[in-house]
Short mmCIF file of C-alpha atoms in Angstrom, two decimals:
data_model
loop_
_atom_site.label_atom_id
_atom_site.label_comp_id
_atom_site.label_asym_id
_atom_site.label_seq_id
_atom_site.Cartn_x
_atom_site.Cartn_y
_atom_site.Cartn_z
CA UNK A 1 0.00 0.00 0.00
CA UNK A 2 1.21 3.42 -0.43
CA UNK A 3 3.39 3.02 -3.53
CA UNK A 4 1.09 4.71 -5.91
CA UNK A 5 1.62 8.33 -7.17
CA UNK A 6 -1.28 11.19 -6.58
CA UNK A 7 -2.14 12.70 -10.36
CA UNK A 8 -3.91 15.70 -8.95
CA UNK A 9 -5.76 15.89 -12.47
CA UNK A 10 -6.97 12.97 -13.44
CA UNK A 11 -8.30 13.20 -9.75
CA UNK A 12 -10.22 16.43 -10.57
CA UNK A 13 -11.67 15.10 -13.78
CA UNK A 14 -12.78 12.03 -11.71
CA UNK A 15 -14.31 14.67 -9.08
CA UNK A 16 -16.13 16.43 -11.81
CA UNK A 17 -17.74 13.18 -13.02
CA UNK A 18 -18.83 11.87 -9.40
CA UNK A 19 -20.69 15.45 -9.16
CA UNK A 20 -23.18 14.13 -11.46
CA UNK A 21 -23.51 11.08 -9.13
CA UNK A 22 -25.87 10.83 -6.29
CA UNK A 23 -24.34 9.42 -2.79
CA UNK A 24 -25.64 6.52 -2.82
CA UNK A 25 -24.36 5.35 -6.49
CA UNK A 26 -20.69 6.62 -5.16
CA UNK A 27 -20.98 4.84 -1.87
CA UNK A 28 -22.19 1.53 -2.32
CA UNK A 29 -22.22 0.34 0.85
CA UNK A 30 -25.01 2.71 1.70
CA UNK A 31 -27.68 0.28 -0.65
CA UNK A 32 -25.74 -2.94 0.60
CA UNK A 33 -25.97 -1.63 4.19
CA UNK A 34 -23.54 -3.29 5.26
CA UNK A 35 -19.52 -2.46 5.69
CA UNK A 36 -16.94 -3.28 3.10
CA UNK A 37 -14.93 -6.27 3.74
CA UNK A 38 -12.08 -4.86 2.99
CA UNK A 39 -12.73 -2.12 6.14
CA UNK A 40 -14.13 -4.56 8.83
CA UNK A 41 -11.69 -4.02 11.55
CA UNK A 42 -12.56 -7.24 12.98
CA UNK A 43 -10.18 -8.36 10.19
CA UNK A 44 -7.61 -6.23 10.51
CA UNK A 45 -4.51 -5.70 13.02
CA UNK A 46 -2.12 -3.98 11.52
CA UNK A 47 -2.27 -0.49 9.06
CA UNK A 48 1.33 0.17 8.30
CA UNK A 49 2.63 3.11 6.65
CA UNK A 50 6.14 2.10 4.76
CA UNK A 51 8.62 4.37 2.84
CA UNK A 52 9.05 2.79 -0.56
CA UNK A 53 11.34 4.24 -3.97
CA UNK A 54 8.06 5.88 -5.25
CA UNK A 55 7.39 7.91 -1.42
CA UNK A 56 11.03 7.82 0.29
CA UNK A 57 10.43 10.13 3.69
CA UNK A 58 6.00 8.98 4.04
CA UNK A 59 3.99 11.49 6.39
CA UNK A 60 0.98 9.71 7.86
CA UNK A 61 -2.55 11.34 8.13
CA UNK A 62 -5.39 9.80 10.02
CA UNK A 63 -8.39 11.40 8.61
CA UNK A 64 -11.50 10.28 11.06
CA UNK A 65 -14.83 11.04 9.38
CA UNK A 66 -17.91 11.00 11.65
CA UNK A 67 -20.56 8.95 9.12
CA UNK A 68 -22.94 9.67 11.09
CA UNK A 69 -26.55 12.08 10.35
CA UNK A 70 -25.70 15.34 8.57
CA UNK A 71 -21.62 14.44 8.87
CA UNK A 72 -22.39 12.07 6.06
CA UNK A 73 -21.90 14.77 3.50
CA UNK A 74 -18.08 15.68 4.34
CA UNK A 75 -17.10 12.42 2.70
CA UNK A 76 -19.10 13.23 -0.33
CA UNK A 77 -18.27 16.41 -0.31
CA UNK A 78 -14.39 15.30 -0.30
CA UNK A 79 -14.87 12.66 -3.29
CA UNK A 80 -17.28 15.18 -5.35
CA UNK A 81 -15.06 18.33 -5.19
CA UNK A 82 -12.49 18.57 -2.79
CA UNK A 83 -9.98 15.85 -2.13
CA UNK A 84 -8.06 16.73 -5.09
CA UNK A 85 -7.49 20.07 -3.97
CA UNK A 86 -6.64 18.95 -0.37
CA UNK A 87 -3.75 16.66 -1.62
CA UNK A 88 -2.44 19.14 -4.01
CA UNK A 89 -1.93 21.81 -1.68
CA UNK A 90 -0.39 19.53 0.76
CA UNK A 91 2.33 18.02 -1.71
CA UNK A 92 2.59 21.59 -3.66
CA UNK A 93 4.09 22.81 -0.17
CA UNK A 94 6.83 20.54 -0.19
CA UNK A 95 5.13 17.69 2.02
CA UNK A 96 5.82 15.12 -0.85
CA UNK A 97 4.51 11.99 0.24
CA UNK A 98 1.41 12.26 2.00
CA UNK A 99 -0.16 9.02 2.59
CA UNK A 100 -3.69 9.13 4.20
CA UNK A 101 -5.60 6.73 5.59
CA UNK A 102 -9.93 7.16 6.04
CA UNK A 103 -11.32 6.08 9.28
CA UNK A 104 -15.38 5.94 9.54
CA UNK A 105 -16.46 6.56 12.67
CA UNK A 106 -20.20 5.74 14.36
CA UNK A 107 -22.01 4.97 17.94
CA UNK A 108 -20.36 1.93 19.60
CA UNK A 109 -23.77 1.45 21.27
CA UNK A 110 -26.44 1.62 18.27
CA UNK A 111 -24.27 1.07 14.96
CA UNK A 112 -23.28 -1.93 13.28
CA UNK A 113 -20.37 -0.44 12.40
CA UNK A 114 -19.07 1.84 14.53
CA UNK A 115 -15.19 1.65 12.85
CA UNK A 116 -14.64 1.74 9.55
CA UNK A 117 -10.40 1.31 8.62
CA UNK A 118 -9.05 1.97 5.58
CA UNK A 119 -5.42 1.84 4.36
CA UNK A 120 -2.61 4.73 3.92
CA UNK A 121 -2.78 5.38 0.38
CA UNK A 122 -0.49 8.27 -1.63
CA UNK A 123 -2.15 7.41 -5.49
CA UNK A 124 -5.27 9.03 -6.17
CA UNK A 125 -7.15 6.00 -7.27
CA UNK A 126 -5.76 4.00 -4.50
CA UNK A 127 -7.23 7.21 -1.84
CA UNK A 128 -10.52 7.40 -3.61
CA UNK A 129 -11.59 3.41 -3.54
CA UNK A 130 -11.35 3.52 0.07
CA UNK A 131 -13.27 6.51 0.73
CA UNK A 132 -15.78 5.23 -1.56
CA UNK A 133 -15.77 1.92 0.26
CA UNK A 134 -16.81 3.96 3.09
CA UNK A 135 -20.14 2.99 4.71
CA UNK A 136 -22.50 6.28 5.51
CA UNK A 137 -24.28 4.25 8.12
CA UNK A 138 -26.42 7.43 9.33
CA UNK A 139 -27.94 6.57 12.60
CA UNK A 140 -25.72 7.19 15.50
CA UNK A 141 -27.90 7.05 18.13
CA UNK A 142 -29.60 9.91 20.08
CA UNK A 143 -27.50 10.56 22.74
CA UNK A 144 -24.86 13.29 21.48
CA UNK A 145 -22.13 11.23 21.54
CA UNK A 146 -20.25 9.10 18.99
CA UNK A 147 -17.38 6.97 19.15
CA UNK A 148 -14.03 8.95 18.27
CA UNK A 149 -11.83 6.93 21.06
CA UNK A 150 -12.17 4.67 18.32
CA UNK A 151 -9.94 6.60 16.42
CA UNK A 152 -7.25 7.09 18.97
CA UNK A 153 -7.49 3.61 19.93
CA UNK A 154 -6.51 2.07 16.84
CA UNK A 155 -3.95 4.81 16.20
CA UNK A 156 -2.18 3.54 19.10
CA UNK A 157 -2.25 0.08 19.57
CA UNK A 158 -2.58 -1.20 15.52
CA UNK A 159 -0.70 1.08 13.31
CA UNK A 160 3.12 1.26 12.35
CA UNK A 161 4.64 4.07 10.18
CA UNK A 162 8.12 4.52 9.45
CA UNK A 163 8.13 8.28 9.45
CA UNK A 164 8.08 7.33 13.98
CA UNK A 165 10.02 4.21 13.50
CA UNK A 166 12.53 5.39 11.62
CA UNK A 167 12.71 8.98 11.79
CA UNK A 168 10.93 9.55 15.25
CA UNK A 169 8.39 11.70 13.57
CA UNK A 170 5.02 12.23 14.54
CA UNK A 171 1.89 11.89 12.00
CA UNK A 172 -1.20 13.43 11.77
CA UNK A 173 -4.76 12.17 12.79
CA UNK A 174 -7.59 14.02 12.42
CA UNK A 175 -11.07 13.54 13.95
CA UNK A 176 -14.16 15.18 12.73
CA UNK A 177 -17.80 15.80 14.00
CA UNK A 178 -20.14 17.15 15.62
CA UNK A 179 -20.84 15.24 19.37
CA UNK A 180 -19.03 14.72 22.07
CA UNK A 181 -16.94 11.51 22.15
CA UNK A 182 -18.32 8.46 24.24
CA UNK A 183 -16.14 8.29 27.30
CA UNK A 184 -14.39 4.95 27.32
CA UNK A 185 -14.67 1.02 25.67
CA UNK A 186 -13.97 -2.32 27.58
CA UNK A 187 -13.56 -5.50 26.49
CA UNK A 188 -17.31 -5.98 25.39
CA UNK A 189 -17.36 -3.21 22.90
CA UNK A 190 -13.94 -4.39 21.54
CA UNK A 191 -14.87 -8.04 21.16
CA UNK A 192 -18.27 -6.50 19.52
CA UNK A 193 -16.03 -4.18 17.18
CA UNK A 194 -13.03 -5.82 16.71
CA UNK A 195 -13.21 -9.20 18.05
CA UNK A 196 -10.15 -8.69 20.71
CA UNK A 197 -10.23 -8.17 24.24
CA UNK A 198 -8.42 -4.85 26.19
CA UNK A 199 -7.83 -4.89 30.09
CA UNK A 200 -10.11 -2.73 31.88
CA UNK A 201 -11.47 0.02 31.11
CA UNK A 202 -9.89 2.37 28.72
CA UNK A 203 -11.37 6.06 29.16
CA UNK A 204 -11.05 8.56 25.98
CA UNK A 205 -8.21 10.96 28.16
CA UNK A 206 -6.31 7.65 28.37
CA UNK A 207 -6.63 6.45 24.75
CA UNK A 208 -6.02 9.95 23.51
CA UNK A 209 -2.45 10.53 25.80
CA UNK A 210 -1.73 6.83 23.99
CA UNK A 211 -2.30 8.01 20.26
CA UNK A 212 -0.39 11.00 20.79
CA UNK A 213 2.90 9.15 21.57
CA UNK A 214 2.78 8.70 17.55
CA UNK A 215 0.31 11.23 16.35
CA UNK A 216 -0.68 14.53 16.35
CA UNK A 217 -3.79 14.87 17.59
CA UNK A 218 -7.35 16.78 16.38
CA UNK A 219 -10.57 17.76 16.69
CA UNK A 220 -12.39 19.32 13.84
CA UNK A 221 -15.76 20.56 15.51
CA UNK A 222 -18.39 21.09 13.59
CA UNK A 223 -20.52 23.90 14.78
CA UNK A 224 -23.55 23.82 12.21
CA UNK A 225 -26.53 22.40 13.93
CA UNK A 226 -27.87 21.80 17.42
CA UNK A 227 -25.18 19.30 18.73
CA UNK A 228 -22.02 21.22 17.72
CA UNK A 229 -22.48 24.17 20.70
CA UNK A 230 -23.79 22.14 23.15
CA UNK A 231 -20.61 19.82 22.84
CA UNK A 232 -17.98 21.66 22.25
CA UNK A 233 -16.94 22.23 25.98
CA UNK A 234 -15.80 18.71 26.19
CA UNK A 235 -13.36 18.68 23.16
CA UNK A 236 -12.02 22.08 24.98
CA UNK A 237 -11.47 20.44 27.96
CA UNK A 238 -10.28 17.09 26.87
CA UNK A 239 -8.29 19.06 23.60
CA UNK A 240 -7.80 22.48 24.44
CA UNK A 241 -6.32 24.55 21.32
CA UNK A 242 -6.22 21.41 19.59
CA UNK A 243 -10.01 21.05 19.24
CA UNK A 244 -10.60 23.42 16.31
CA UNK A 245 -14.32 25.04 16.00
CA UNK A 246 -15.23 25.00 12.01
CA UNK A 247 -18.10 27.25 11.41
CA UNK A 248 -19.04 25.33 8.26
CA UNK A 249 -18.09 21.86 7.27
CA UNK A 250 -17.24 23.08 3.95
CA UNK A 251 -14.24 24.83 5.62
CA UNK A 252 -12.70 20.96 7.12
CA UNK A 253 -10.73 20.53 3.51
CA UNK A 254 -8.56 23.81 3.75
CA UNK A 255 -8.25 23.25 7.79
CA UNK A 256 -7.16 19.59 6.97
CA UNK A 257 -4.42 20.50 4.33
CA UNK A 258 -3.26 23.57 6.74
CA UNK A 259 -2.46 21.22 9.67
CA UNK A 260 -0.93 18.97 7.49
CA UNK A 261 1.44 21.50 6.05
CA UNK A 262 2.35 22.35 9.11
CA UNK A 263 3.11 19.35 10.42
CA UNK A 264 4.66 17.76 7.48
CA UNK A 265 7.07 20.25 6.44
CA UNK A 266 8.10 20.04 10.67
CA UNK A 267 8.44 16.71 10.15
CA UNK A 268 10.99 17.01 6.66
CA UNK A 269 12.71 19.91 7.56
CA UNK A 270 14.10 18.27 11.14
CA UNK A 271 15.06 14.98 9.33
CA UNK A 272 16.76 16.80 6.36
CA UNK A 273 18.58 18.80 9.14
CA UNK A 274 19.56 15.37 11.34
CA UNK A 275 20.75 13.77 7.95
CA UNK A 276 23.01 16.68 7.31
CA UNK A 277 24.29 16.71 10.37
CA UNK A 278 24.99 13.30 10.77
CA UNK A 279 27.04 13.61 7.22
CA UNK A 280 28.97 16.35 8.77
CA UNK A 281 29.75 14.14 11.59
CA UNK A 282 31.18 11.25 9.26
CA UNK A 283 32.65 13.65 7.10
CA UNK A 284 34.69 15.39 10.50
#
């Protein structure tokens, strides 16, 4: 995975053409009601993302979509218009090998399938199948919370990138939505989910100080609607500056590319600076 090129314009032509699609035609899953295979994390323990000859120095991104009600129409508003402009402005500021992976998130309590995993991708085929694979489940429950300790979950305990292993470099994962996140999983909702056990109880402060050992950590808050104000004190208290308020969800593409910029281009400019100072060394 991951050793695929991004063609920013073929990836806008596709774009054009899904706009002439409805949702449901782009997402299959959504009239098969069911989730892809392919993104069952009960078959899956391991996302790696691996430097290869085509991507040499990878950045991870996590990007955690809430599928959930009205958050359903950030994914198709990322396949119909503006995923190729996300990429492009990431690799056009230097961050050349951005590999992202999609995460669909749901309700642990009322969804079938509250995780959704996909795989880090850098082609823009490769990127799009896996969004599209994507279930929009829709229900989520009525209890203003979702499952985004998911996210941080996985992050932590079943991913391996080289830009930490090798270089000690962080990525980037991303959560988005509207609720608050549910406050902790046990072994139950992990044997439900993922068909493993965990020890204990794992609250959402503890899961998130365990995915940001490796990541970078978000919150993209959606503020449209009823459940965005009432919620966003927890994300400040849990996230602080790091929980971002987004007046419109149309803004989440140029918010997305900014922090990935910015981390990135951190990311490359201390390794190029450790790999010419360790040739200075040798050379002394």
């Amino acid at each position: 995975m991951g050793s695929h090129s991004y063609n920013s314009t073929k990836a806008s032509l596709r774009s054009t053409m899904y706009q002439g699609q409805s949702v449901d035609t782009i997402f299959a899953q959504a009239k098969k009601r069911r989730v892809h295979e392919s993104m069952d994390p009960k078959a899956i323990r391991l996302r790696e993302c691996r430097d290869s000859d085509v991507h040499p120095m990878t950045f991870p991104i996590m990007f955690s979509l809430d599928v959930t009600g009205s958050m359903g129409r950030i994914p198709a508003m990322l396949i119909q218009s503006e995923l190729p402009t996300l990429v492009k402005g990431i690799i056009d500021s230097g961050v050349t090998s951005p590999q992202i992976l999609f995460l669909g998130i749901g309700d642990q309590y009322s969804d079938d399938a509250p995780l959704q995993v996909g795989q880090f991708e850098g082609g823009d085929e490769q990127m799009e199948l896996w969004l599209k694979n994507t279930w929009l489940e829709g229900n989520g429950g009525s209890n203003a919370h979702e499952s985004y300790l998911l996210s941080w979950y996985f992050a932590a305990n079943h991913t391996a990138t080289d830009a930490f292993d090798k270089r000690g470099k962080k990525g980037l994962l991303i959560t988005v939505g509207d609720e608050a996140s549910h406050g902790s999983i046990d072994s139950s909702i992990m044997n439900k989910i993922m068909d493993i056990s965990v020890e204990g109880t794992l609250t959402d402060k503890v899961l998130l100080a365990q995915a940001q050992e490796k990541w970078e950590c978000y919150h993209l808050h959606v503020m449209e609607g009823n459940w965005g104000p009432r919620t966003l004190g927890y994300w400040k208290d849990l996230m602080g500056e790091n929980c971002i308020e987004v007046s419109s969800y149309k803004n989440i593409p140029k918010i997305v590319a900014e922090l990935a910029i910015k981390h990135g281009q951190v990311a490359q400019t201390q390794t190029q600076t450790q790999t010419q100072t360790s040739h200075h060394s040798i050379m002394l």
